[in-house]
Short mmCIF file of C-alpha atoms and ligand atoms in Angstrom, two decimals:
data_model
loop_
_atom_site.label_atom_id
_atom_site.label_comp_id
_atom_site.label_asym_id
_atom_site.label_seq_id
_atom_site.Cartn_x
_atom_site.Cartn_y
_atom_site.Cartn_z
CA UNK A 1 -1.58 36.53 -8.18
CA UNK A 2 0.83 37.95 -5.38
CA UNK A 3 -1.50 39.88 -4.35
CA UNK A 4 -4.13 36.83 -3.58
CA UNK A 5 -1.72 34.99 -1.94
CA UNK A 6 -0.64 38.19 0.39
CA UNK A 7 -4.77 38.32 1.36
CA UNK A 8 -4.65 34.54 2.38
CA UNK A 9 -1.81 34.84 4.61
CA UNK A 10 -2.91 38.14 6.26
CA UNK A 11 -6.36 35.56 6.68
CA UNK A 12 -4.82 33.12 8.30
CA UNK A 13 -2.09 35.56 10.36
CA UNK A 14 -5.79 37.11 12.13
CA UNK A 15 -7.41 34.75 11.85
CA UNK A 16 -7.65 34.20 15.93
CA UNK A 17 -9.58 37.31 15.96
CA UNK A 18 -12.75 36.18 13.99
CA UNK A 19 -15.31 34.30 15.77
CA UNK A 20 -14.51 30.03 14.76
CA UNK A 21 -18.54 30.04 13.46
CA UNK A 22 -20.02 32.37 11.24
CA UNK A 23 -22.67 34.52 12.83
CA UNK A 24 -24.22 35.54 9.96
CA UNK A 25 -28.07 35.54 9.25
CA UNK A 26 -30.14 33.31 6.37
CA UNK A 27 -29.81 35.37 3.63
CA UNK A 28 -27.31 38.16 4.77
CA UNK A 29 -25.47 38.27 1.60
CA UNK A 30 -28.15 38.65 -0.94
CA UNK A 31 -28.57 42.41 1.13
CA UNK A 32 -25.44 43.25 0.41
CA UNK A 33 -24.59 42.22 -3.27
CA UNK A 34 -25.21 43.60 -6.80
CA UNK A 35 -28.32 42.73 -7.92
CA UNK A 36 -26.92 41.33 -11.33
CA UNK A 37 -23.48 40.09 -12.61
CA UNK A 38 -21.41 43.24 -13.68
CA UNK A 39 -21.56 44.34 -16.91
CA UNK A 40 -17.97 45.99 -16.67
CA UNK A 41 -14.52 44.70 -15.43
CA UNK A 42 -13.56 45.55 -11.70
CA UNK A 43 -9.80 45.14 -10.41
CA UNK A 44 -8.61 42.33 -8.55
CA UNK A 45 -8.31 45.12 -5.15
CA UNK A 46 -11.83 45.81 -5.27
CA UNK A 47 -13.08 42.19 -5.23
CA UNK A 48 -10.59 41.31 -2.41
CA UNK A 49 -11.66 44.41 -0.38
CA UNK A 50 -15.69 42.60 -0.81
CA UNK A 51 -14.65 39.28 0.07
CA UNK A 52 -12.84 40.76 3.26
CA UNK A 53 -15.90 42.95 3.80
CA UNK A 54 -18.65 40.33 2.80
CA UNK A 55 -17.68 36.89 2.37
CA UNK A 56 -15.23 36.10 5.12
CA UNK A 57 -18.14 37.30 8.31
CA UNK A 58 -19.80 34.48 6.24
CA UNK A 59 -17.31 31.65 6.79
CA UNK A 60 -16.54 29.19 9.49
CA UNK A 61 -13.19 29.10 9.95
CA UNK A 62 -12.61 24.97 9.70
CA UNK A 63 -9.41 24.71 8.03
CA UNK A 64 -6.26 24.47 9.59
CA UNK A 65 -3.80 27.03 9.14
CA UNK A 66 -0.66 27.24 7.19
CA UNK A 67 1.50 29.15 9.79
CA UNK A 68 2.06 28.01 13.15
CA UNK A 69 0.65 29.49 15.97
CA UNK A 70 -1.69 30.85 14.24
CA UNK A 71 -4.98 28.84 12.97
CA UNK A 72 -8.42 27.72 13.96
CA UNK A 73 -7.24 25.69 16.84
CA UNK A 74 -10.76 26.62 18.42
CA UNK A 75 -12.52 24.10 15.74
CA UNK A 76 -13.73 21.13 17.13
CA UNK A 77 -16.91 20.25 15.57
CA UNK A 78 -17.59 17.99 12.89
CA UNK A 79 -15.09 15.70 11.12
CA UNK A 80 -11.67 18.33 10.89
CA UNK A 81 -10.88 19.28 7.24
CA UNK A 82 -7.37 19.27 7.55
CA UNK A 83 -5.16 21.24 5.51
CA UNK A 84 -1.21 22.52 5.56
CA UNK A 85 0.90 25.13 3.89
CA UNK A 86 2.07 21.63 1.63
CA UNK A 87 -1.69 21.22 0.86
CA UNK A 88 -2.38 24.81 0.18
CA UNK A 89 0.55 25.43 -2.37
CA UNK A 90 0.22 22.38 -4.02
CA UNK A 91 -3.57 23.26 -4.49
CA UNK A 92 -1.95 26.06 -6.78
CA UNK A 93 0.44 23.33 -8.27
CA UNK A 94 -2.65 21.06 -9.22
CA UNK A 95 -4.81 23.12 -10.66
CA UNK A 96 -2.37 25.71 -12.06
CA UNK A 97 -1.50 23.34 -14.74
CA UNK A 98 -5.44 22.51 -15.31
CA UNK A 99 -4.96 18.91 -15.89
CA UNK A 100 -8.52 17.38 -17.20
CA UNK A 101 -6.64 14.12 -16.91
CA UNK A 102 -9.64 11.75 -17.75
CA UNK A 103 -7.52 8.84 -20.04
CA UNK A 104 -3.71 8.65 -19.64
CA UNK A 105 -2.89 10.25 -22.87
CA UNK A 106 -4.51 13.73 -21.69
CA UNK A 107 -1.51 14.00 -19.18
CA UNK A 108 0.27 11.00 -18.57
CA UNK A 109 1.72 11.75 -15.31
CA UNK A 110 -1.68 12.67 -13.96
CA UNK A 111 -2.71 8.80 -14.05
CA UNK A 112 1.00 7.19 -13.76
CA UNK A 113 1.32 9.18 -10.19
CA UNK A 114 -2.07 8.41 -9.23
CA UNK A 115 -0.64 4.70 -9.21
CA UNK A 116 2.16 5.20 -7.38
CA UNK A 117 0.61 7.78 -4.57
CA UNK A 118 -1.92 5.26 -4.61
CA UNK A 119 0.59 2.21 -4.06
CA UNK A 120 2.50 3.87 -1.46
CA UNK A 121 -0.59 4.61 0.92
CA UNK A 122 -1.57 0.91 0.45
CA UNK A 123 1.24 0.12 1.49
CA UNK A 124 1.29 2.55 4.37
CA UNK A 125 -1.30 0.68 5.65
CA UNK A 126 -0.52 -2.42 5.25
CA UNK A 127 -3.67 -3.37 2.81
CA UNK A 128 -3.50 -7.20 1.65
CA UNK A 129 -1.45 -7.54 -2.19
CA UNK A 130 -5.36 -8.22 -3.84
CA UNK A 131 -6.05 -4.53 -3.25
CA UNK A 132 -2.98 -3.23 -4.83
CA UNK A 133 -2.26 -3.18 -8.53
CA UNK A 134 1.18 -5.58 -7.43
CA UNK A 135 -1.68 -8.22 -6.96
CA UNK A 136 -5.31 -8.16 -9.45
CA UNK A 137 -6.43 -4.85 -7.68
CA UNK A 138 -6.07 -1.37 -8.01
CA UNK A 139 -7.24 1.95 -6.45
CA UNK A 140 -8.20 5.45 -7.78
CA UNK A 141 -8.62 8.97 -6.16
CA UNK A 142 -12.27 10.36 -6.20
CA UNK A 143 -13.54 13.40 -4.95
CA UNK A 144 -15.36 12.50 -1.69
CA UNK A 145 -16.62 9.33 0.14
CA UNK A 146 -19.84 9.99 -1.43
CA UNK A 147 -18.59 9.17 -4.87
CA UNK A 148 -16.93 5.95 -4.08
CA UNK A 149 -19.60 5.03 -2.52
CA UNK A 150 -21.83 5.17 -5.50
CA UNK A 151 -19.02 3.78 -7.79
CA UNK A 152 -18.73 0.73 -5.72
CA UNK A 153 -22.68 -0.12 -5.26
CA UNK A 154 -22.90 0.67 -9.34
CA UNK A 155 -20.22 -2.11 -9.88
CA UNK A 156 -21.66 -3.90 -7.58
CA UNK A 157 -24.81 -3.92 -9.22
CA UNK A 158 -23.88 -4.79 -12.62
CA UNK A 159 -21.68 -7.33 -11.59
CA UNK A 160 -25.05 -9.27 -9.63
CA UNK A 161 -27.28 -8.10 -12.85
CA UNK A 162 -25.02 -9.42 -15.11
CA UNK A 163 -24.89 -13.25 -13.56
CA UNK A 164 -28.53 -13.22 -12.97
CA UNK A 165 -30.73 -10.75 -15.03
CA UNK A 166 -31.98 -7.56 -15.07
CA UNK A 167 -35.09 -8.21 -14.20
CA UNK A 168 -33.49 -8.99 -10.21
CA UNK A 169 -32.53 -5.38 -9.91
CA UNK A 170 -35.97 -4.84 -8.30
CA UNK A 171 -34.70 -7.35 -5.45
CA UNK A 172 -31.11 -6.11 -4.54
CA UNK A 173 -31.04 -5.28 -0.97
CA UNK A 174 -28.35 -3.16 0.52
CA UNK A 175 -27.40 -3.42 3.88
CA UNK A 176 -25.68 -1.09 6.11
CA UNK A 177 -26.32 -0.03 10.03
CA UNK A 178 -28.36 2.42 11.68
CA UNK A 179 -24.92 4.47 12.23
CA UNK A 180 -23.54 4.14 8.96
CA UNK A 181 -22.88 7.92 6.88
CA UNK A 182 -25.65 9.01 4.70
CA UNK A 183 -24.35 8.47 1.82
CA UNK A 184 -24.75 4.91 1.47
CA UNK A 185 -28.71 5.95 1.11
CA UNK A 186 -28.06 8.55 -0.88
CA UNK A 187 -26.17 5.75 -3.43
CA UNK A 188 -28.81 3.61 -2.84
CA UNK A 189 -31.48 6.51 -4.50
CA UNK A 190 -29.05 7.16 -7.55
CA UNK A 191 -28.12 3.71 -8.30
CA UNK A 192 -31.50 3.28 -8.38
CA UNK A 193 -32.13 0.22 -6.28
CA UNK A 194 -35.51 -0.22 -4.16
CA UNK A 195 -35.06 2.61 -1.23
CA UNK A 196 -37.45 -0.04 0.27
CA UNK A 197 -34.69 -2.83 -0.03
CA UNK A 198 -32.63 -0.42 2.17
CA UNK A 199 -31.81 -2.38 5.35
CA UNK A 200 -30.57 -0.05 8.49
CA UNK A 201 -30.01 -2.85 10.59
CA UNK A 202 -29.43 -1.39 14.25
CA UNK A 203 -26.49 -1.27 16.45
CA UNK A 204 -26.46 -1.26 20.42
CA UNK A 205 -24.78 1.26 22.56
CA UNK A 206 -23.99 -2.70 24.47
CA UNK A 207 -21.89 -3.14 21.42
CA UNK A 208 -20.17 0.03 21.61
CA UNK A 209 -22.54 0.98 18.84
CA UNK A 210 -20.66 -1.36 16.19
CA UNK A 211 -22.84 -3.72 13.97
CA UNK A 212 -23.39 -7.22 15.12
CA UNK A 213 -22.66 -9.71 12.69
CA UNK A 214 -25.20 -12.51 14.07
CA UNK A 215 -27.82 -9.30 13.74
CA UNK A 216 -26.90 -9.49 10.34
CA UNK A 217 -26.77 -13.02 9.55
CA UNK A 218 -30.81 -12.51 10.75
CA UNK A 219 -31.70 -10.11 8.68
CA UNK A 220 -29.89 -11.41 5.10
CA UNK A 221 -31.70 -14.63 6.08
CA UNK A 222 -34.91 -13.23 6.10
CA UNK A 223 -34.52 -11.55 2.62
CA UNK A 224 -33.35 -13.87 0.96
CA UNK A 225 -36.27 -16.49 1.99
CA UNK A 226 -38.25 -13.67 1.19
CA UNK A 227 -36.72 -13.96 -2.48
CA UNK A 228 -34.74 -11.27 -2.53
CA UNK A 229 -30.97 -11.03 -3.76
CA UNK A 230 -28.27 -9.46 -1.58
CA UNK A 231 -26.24 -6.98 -2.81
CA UNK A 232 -24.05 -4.87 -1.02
CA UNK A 233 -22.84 -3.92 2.98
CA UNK A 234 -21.08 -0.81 3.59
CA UNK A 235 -18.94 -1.53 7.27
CA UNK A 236 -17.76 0.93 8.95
CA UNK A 237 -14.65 1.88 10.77
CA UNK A 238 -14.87 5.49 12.87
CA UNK A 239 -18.83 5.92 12.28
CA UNK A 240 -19.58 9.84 12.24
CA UNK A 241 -21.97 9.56 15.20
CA UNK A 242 -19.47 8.29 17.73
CA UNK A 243 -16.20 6.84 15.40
CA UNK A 244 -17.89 2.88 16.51
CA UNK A 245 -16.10 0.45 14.43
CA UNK A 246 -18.01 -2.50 12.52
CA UNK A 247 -15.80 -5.78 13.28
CA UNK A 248 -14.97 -6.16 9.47
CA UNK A 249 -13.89 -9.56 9.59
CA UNK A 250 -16.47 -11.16 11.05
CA UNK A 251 -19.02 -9.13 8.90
CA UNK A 252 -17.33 -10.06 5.89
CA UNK A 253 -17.05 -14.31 6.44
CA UNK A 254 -20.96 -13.37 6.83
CA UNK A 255 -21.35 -11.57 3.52
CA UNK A 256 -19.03 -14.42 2.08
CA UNK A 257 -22.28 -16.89 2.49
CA UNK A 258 -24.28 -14.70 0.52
CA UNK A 259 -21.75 -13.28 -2.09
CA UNK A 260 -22.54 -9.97 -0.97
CA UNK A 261 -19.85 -6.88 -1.93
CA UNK A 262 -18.64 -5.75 1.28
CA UNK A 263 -17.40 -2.11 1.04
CA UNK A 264 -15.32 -0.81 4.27
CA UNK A 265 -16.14 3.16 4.48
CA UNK A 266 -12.96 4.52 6.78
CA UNK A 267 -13.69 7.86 5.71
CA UNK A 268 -12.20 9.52 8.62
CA UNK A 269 -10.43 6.77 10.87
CA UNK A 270 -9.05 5.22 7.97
CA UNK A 271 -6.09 7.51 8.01
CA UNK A 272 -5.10 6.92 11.59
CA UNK A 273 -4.14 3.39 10.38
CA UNK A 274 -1.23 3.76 8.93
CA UNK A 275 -0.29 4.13 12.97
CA UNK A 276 0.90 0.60 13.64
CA UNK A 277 -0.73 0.48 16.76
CA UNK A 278 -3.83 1.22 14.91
CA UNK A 279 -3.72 -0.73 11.82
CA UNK A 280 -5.67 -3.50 14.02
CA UNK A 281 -9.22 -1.46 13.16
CA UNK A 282 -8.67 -2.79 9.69
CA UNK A 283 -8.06 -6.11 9.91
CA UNK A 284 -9.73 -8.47 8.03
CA UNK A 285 -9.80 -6.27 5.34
CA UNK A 286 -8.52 -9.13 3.08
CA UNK A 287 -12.38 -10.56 3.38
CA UNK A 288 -13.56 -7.15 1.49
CA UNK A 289 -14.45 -5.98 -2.30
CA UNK A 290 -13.41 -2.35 -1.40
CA UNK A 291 -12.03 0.22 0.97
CA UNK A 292 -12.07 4.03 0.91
CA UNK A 293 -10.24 6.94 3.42
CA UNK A 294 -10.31 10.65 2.69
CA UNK A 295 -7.20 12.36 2.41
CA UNK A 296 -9.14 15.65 3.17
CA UNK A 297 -10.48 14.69 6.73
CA UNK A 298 -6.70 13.92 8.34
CA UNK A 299 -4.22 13.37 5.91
CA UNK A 300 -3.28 17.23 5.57
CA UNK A 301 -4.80 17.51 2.31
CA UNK A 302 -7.57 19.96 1.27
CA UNK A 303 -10.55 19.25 0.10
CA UNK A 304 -11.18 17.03 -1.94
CA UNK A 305 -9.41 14.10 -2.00
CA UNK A 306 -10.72 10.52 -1.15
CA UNK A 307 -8.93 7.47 -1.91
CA UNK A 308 -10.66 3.97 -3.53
CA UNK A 309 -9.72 0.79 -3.09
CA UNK A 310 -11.37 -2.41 -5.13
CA UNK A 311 -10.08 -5.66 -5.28
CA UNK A 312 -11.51 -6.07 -8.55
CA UNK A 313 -11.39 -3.48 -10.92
CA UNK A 314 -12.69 -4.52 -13.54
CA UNK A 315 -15.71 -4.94 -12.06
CA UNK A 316 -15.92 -1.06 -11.59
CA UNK A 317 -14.67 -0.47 -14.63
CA UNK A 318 -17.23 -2.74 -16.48
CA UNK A 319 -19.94 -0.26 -14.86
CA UNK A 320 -18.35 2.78 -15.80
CA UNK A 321 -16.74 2.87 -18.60
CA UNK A 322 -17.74 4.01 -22.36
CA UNK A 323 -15.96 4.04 -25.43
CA UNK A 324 -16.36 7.69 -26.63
CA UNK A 325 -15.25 7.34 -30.36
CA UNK A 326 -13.85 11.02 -30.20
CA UNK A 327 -11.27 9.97 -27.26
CA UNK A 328 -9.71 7.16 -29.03
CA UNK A 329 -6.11 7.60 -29.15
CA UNK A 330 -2.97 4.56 -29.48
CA UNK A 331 -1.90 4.59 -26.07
CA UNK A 332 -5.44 3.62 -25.06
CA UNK A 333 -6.05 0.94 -28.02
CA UNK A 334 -2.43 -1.01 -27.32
CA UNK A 335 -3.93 -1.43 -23.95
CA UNK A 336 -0.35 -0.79 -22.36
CA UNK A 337 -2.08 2.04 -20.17
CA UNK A 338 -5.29 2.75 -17.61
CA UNK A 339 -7.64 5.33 -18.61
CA UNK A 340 -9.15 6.56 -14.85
CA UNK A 341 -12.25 7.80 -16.85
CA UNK A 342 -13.87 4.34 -15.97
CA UNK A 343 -13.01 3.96 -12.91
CA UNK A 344 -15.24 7.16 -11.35
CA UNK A 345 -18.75 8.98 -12.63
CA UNK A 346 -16.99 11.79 -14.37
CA UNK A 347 -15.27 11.98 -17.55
CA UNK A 348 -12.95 15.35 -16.48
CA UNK A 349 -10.82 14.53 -13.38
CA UNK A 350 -8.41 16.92 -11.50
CA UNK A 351 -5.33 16.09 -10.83
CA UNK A 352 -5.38 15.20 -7.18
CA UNK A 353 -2.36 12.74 -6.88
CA UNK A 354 -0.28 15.39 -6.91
CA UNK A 355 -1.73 17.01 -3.99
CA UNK A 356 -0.93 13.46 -2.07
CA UNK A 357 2.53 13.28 -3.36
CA UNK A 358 3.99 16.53 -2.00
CA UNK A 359 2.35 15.60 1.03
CA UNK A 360 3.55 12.35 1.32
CA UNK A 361 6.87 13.74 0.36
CA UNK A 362 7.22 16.96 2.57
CA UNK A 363 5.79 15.03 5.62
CA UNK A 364 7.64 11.95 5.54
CA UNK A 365 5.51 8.42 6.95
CA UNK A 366 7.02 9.38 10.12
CA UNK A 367 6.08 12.78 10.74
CA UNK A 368 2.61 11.85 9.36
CA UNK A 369 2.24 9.41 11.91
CA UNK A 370 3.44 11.94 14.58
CA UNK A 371 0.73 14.25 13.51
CA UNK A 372 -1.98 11.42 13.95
CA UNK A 373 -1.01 10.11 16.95
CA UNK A 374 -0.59 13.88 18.88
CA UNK A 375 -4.06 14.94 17.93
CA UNK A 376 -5.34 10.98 19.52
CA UNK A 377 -3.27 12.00 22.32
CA UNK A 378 -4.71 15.19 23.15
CA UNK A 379 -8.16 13.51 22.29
CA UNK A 380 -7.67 11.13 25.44
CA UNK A 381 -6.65 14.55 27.64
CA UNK A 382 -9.91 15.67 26.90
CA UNK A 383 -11.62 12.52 27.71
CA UNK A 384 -10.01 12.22 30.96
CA UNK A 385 -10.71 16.01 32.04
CA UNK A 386 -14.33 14.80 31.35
CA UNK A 387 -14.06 11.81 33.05
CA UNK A 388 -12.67 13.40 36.36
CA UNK A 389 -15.67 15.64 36.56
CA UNK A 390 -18.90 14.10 37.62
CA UNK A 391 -21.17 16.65 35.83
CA UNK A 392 -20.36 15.00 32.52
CA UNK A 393 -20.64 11.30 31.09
CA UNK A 394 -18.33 10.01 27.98
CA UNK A 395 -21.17 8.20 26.28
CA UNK A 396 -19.18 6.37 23.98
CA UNK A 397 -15.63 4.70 23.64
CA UNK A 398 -12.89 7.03 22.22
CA UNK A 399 -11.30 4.47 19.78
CA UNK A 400 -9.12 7.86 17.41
CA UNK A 401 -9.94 11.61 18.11
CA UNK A 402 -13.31 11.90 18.68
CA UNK A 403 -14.53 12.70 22.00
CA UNK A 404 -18.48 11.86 22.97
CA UNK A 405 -20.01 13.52 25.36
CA UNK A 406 -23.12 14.86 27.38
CA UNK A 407 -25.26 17.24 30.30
CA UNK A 408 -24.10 20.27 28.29
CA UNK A 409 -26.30 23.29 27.02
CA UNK A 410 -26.32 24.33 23.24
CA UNK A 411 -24.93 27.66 24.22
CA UNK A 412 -21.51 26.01 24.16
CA UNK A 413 -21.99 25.20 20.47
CA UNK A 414 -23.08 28.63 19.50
CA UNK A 415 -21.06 30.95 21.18
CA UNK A 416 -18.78 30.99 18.80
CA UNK A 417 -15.90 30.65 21.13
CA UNK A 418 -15.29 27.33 20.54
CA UNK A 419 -17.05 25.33 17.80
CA UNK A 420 -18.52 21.91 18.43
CA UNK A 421 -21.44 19.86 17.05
CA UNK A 422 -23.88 17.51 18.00
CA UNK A 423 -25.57 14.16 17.34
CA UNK A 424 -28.47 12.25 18.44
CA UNK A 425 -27.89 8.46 19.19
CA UNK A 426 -29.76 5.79 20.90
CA UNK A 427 -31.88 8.68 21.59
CA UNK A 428 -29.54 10.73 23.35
CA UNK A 429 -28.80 14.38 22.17
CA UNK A 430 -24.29 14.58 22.65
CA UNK A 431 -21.79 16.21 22.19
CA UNK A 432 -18.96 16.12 19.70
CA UNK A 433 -15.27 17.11 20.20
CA UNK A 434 -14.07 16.03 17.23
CA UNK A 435 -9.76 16.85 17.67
CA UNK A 436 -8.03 17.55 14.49
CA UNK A 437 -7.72 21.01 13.09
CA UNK A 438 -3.76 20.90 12.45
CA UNK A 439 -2.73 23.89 14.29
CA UNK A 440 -4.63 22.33 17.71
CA UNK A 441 -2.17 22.24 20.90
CA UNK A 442 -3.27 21.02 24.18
CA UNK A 443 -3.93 24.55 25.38
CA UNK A 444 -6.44 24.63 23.00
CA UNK A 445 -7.96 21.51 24.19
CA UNK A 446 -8.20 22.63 27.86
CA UNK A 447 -9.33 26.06 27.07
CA UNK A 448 -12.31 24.12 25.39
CA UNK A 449 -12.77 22.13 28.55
CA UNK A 450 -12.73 25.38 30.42
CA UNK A 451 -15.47 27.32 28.16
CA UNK A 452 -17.30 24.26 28.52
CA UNK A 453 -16.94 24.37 32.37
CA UNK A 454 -17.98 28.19 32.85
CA UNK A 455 -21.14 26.77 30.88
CA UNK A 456 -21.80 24.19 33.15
CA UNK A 457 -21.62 26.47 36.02
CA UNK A 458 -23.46 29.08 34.47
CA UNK A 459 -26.31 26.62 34.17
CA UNK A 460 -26.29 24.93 37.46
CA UNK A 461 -26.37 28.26 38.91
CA UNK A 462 -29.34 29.23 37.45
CA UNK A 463 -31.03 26.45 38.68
C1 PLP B 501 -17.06 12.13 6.28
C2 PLP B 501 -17.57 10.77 6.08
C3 PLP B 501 -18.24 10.40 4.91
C4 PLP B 501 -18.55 11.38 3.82
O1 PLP B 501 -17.40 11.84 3.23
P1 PLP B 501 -17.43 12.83 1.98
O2 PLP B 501 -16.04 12.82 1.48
O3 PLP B 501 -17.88 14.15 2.48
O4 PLP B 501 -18.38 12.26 0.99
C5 PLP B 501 -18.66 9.10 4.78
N1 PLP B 501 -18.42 8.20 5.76
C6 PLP B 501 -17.78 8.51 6.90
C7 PLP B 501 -17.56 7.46 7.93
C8 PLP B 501 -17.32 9.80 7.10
O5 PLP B 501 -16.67 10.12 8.22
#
C-alpha cells in the first residue's frame, strides 16, 4: 500500500517533466505487453516499475495535482477534471471500505450522508425548497451527466406513458439545441424513443449561441399539430462548445404550455454557482423537473461524481425501481428509509457522498468559492491578452472559465507544450482554453498565451 502511494506522489512531484498529452501511437501498448494474463504471481515492484515504463508515456496528464507547485498547470483543453489531495485520499476512504450501498440497510451511512451532502450543496446554491428533500424533492449522486440524463428522460417517459398509453411512446419528441452535450442523444437511443423525434433545434451565434425560446415555441407547435406528444427539453447552462447559457426561465414557462419535463444540464458551470455573483445563470430554476452539476469537472472531486436534482422523485423512482424479493429487509418494508437503488440504473452504488463531504468539509463554502472565482479570474486575463492582439478574435462571450478563440494553427494543440482542444461551431473551427486544472496560476496562463504567440509568428512568417 505505502509503497503505491510513494509512486503517486513521486508522479505528481515530476510530473512537470512529462509532456501534458500523451504522444503515444494507436496501438503502442499491445507491442509492449504479455501476450496473455500471467499464469504466476508478480510483486507489487515489478508492476509499478511497468506502469512507470509503459502506462504513464500513455497518459495525458489532466488531473490536477495534490502538491502545490507542482501539477498539470499546462492543461487547458477540454472540460478540467479537477481533483485535490482531499479528493485523492478520500478516494482511498470511499472505496477502502467497499460500500455496495444500493438500499440503506447495506450501509446506512452511505445513503443518510448522501442526503445531507446532497442538502448542503442545494443549499449552496440557493436551489428553490421543491428540489430539496425539506420540500417534496430530493437529489441523488450518479456517476456522470450521462446517467442522469438517461434517469431523468426514463422518468420522464413513464410518467407521459403512464397518463396516456403506451402505444404514444412512438410520438415522444425530445427537444434539446444544436449545442446541447451528446448525451441527451445518446439517452434518447437507450430510452428508446424515435431518434427521428429528436429535435436539435438551432441556436445563433446573434444569441450568444443560447436557445431561443420563441424558436422553440415554433417547433413544439409544429409537432404537436403534427400529433405528436412532447416529452422532454434538456437546457443548458455552460454548453461544452462555448459555455452559452439557455435562458432557463423563459424556456421553461414555454415547456409549462406543453407539460414538457424540463431538465437543466449544468454539468460544468453549474458549480460556479454557488458564487453569489453567479447564481443569476440559474435562475428560474424553480420552473424545472430537474437539475444536474458534476462534482468531478470543478468541485475538486475526482472522477466520478455528478449530482441529481428532481423535483419529483417519485416519478424517477416509479421508473426505476424493482422489488428484488432477495433484498427485502425491515428497514426497507417500515418505509422509514430511501433505498437509492431506484433512484439510478444500477443496483451496486459506490459510496460517493463521502468523497463530497470531506471536500465540503476540508474546503470550507468560502475557500470553495475562492477557488472558483480565481480560475474565472485568470480566465478573463486570458481573454483580454487575446483581445489586445489583433491577430486573434474571442468568438464567443466568456460567461465562467472558458475562453473561445480563433486564427490559430493545430500545432499549438499538439505540441504537447500546452494542451488545448477544439470545436467546430456555426461552422467555424476554435479554439478552447478551458481554465481549471487546480494547480493553474496566472503564469501558467500567460505562458500559454506566449506558446500560442511564438505560433502565430511562426506562421505569419512563413507566409
Ligand atoms: C461534461 C458535460 C456533460 C457530460 O458529463 P459526463 O459526466 O461526462 O457524462 C454533459 N453536459 C455538459 C454541459 C457537460 O459539460
Amino acid at each position: 500500500m505505502n509503497i503505491t502511494i510513494d509512486f503517486i506522489v513521486d508522479y505528481y512531484q515530476n510530473i512537470e517533466s512529462y509532456k501534458v498529452l500523451s504522444q503515444v501511437e494507436p496501438g503502442y501498448l499491445k507491442k509492449l505487453l504479455l501476450e496473455s494474463a500471467p499464469y504466476y504471481p508478480e510483486s507489487i515492484e515489478t508492476i509499478l516499475q511497468d506502469i512507470q515504463k509503459y502506462i504513464i508515456p500513455g497518459i495525458t496528464h489532466s488531473v490536477a495535482a495534490p502538491r502545490s507547485g507542482q501539477g498539470s498547470p499546462n492543461y487547458f483543453a477540454y472540460f478540467p477534471s479537477s481533483g485535490s489531495t482531499v479528493g485523492f485520499l478520500v478516494e482511498i476512504l470511499s472505496t477502502g471500505f467497499n460500500v455496495v450501498g444500493f438500499n440503506w440497510m447495506s450501509s446506512p451511512a452511505a445513503t443518510e450522508l448522501e442526503c445531507i451532502v446532497i442538502y448542503w450543496l442545494g443549499e449552496m446554491l440557493m436551489l428553490p425548497k421543491s428540489f430539496l428533500f425539506k420540500g417534496n424533492g430530493g437529489g441523488v449522486l450518479q456517476g456522470t451527466a450521462c446517467e442522469a440524463i438517461l434517469c431523468t428522460l426514463a422518468a420522464a417517459r413513464d410518467q407521459m406513458l403512464n397518463r396516456y398509453g403506451s402505444e404514444k411512446m412512438e410520438k415522444l419528441v425530445v427537444y434539446g439545441f444544436d449545442q446541447t452535450h451528446s448525451a441527451l442523444q445518446k439517452a434518447v437511443q437507450i430510452a428508446g424513443c424515435h431518434t427521428k423525434n429528436f429535435r436539435a433545434i438551432k441556436t445563433m451565434k446573434s444569441n450568444s449561441f443560447g436557445l431561443c425560446p420563441n424558436s422553440l415555441r415554433d417547433v413544439v407547435h409544429a409537432d404537436v399539430k403534427a400529433g405528436l406528444v412532447p416529452l422532454f427539453l434538456c437546457a443548458t447552462v455552460g454548453t461544452t462548445s462555448t459555455n452559452a447559457i439557455d435562458p432557463i426561465g423563459p424556456l421553461c414557462e414555454v415547456a409549462k404550455d406543453f407539460n414538457i419535463w424540463v431538465h437543466v444540464d449544468a454539468a460544468y458551470a453549474g458549480s460556479a454557482c454557488i458564487c453569489p455573483e453567479f447564481r443569476h445563470f440559474i435562475d428560474g430554476i424553480e420552473g424545472a423537473n430537474s437539475f444536474t452539476l458534476n462534482a468531478h469537472k470543478w468541485f475538486l472531486t475526482t472522477l466520478d461524481c455528478c449530482y441529481l436534482w428532481v423535483k419529483d422523485p417519485s416519478a424517477l423512482i416509479k421508473s426505476l425501481s424493482t422489488n428484488l424479493e432477495f433484498l427485502r429487509n425491515k428497514a426497507t418494508d417500515s418505509k422509514l428509509v430511501m433505498d437509492y437503488k431506484h433512484w439510478q440504473k444500477t443496483l451496486s452504488r459506490r459510496f460517493r457522498a463521502m468523497k463530497l463531504w470531506l471536500v465540503l468539509r476540508s474546503y470550507g463554502v468560502a475557500n470553495l468559492r475562492n477557488f472558483l472565482r480565481s480560475l474565472v479570474k485568470m480566465a478573463k486575463l486570458f481573454e483580454e491578452l487575446l483581445r489586445n492582439d489583433n491577430r486573434f478574435e474571442v468568438v464567443a462571450p466568456r460567461n465562467f472559465a472558458l475562453v473561445c478563440f480563433r486564427k490559430l494553427l493545430e500545432s499549438i494543440i499538439g505540441s504537447g507544450n500546452v494542451y488545448m482542444s477544439s470545436t467546430m461551431v456555426d461552422g467555424a473551427y476554435i479554439i478552447w482554453c478551458a481554465i481549471g486544472a487546480t494547480l493553474t496560476e496566472e503564469r501558467h496562463v500567460i505562458r500559454a498565451w506566449k506558446v500560442i504567440q511564438e505560433h502565430a509568428n511562426a506562421l505569419l512568417s512563413k507566409n
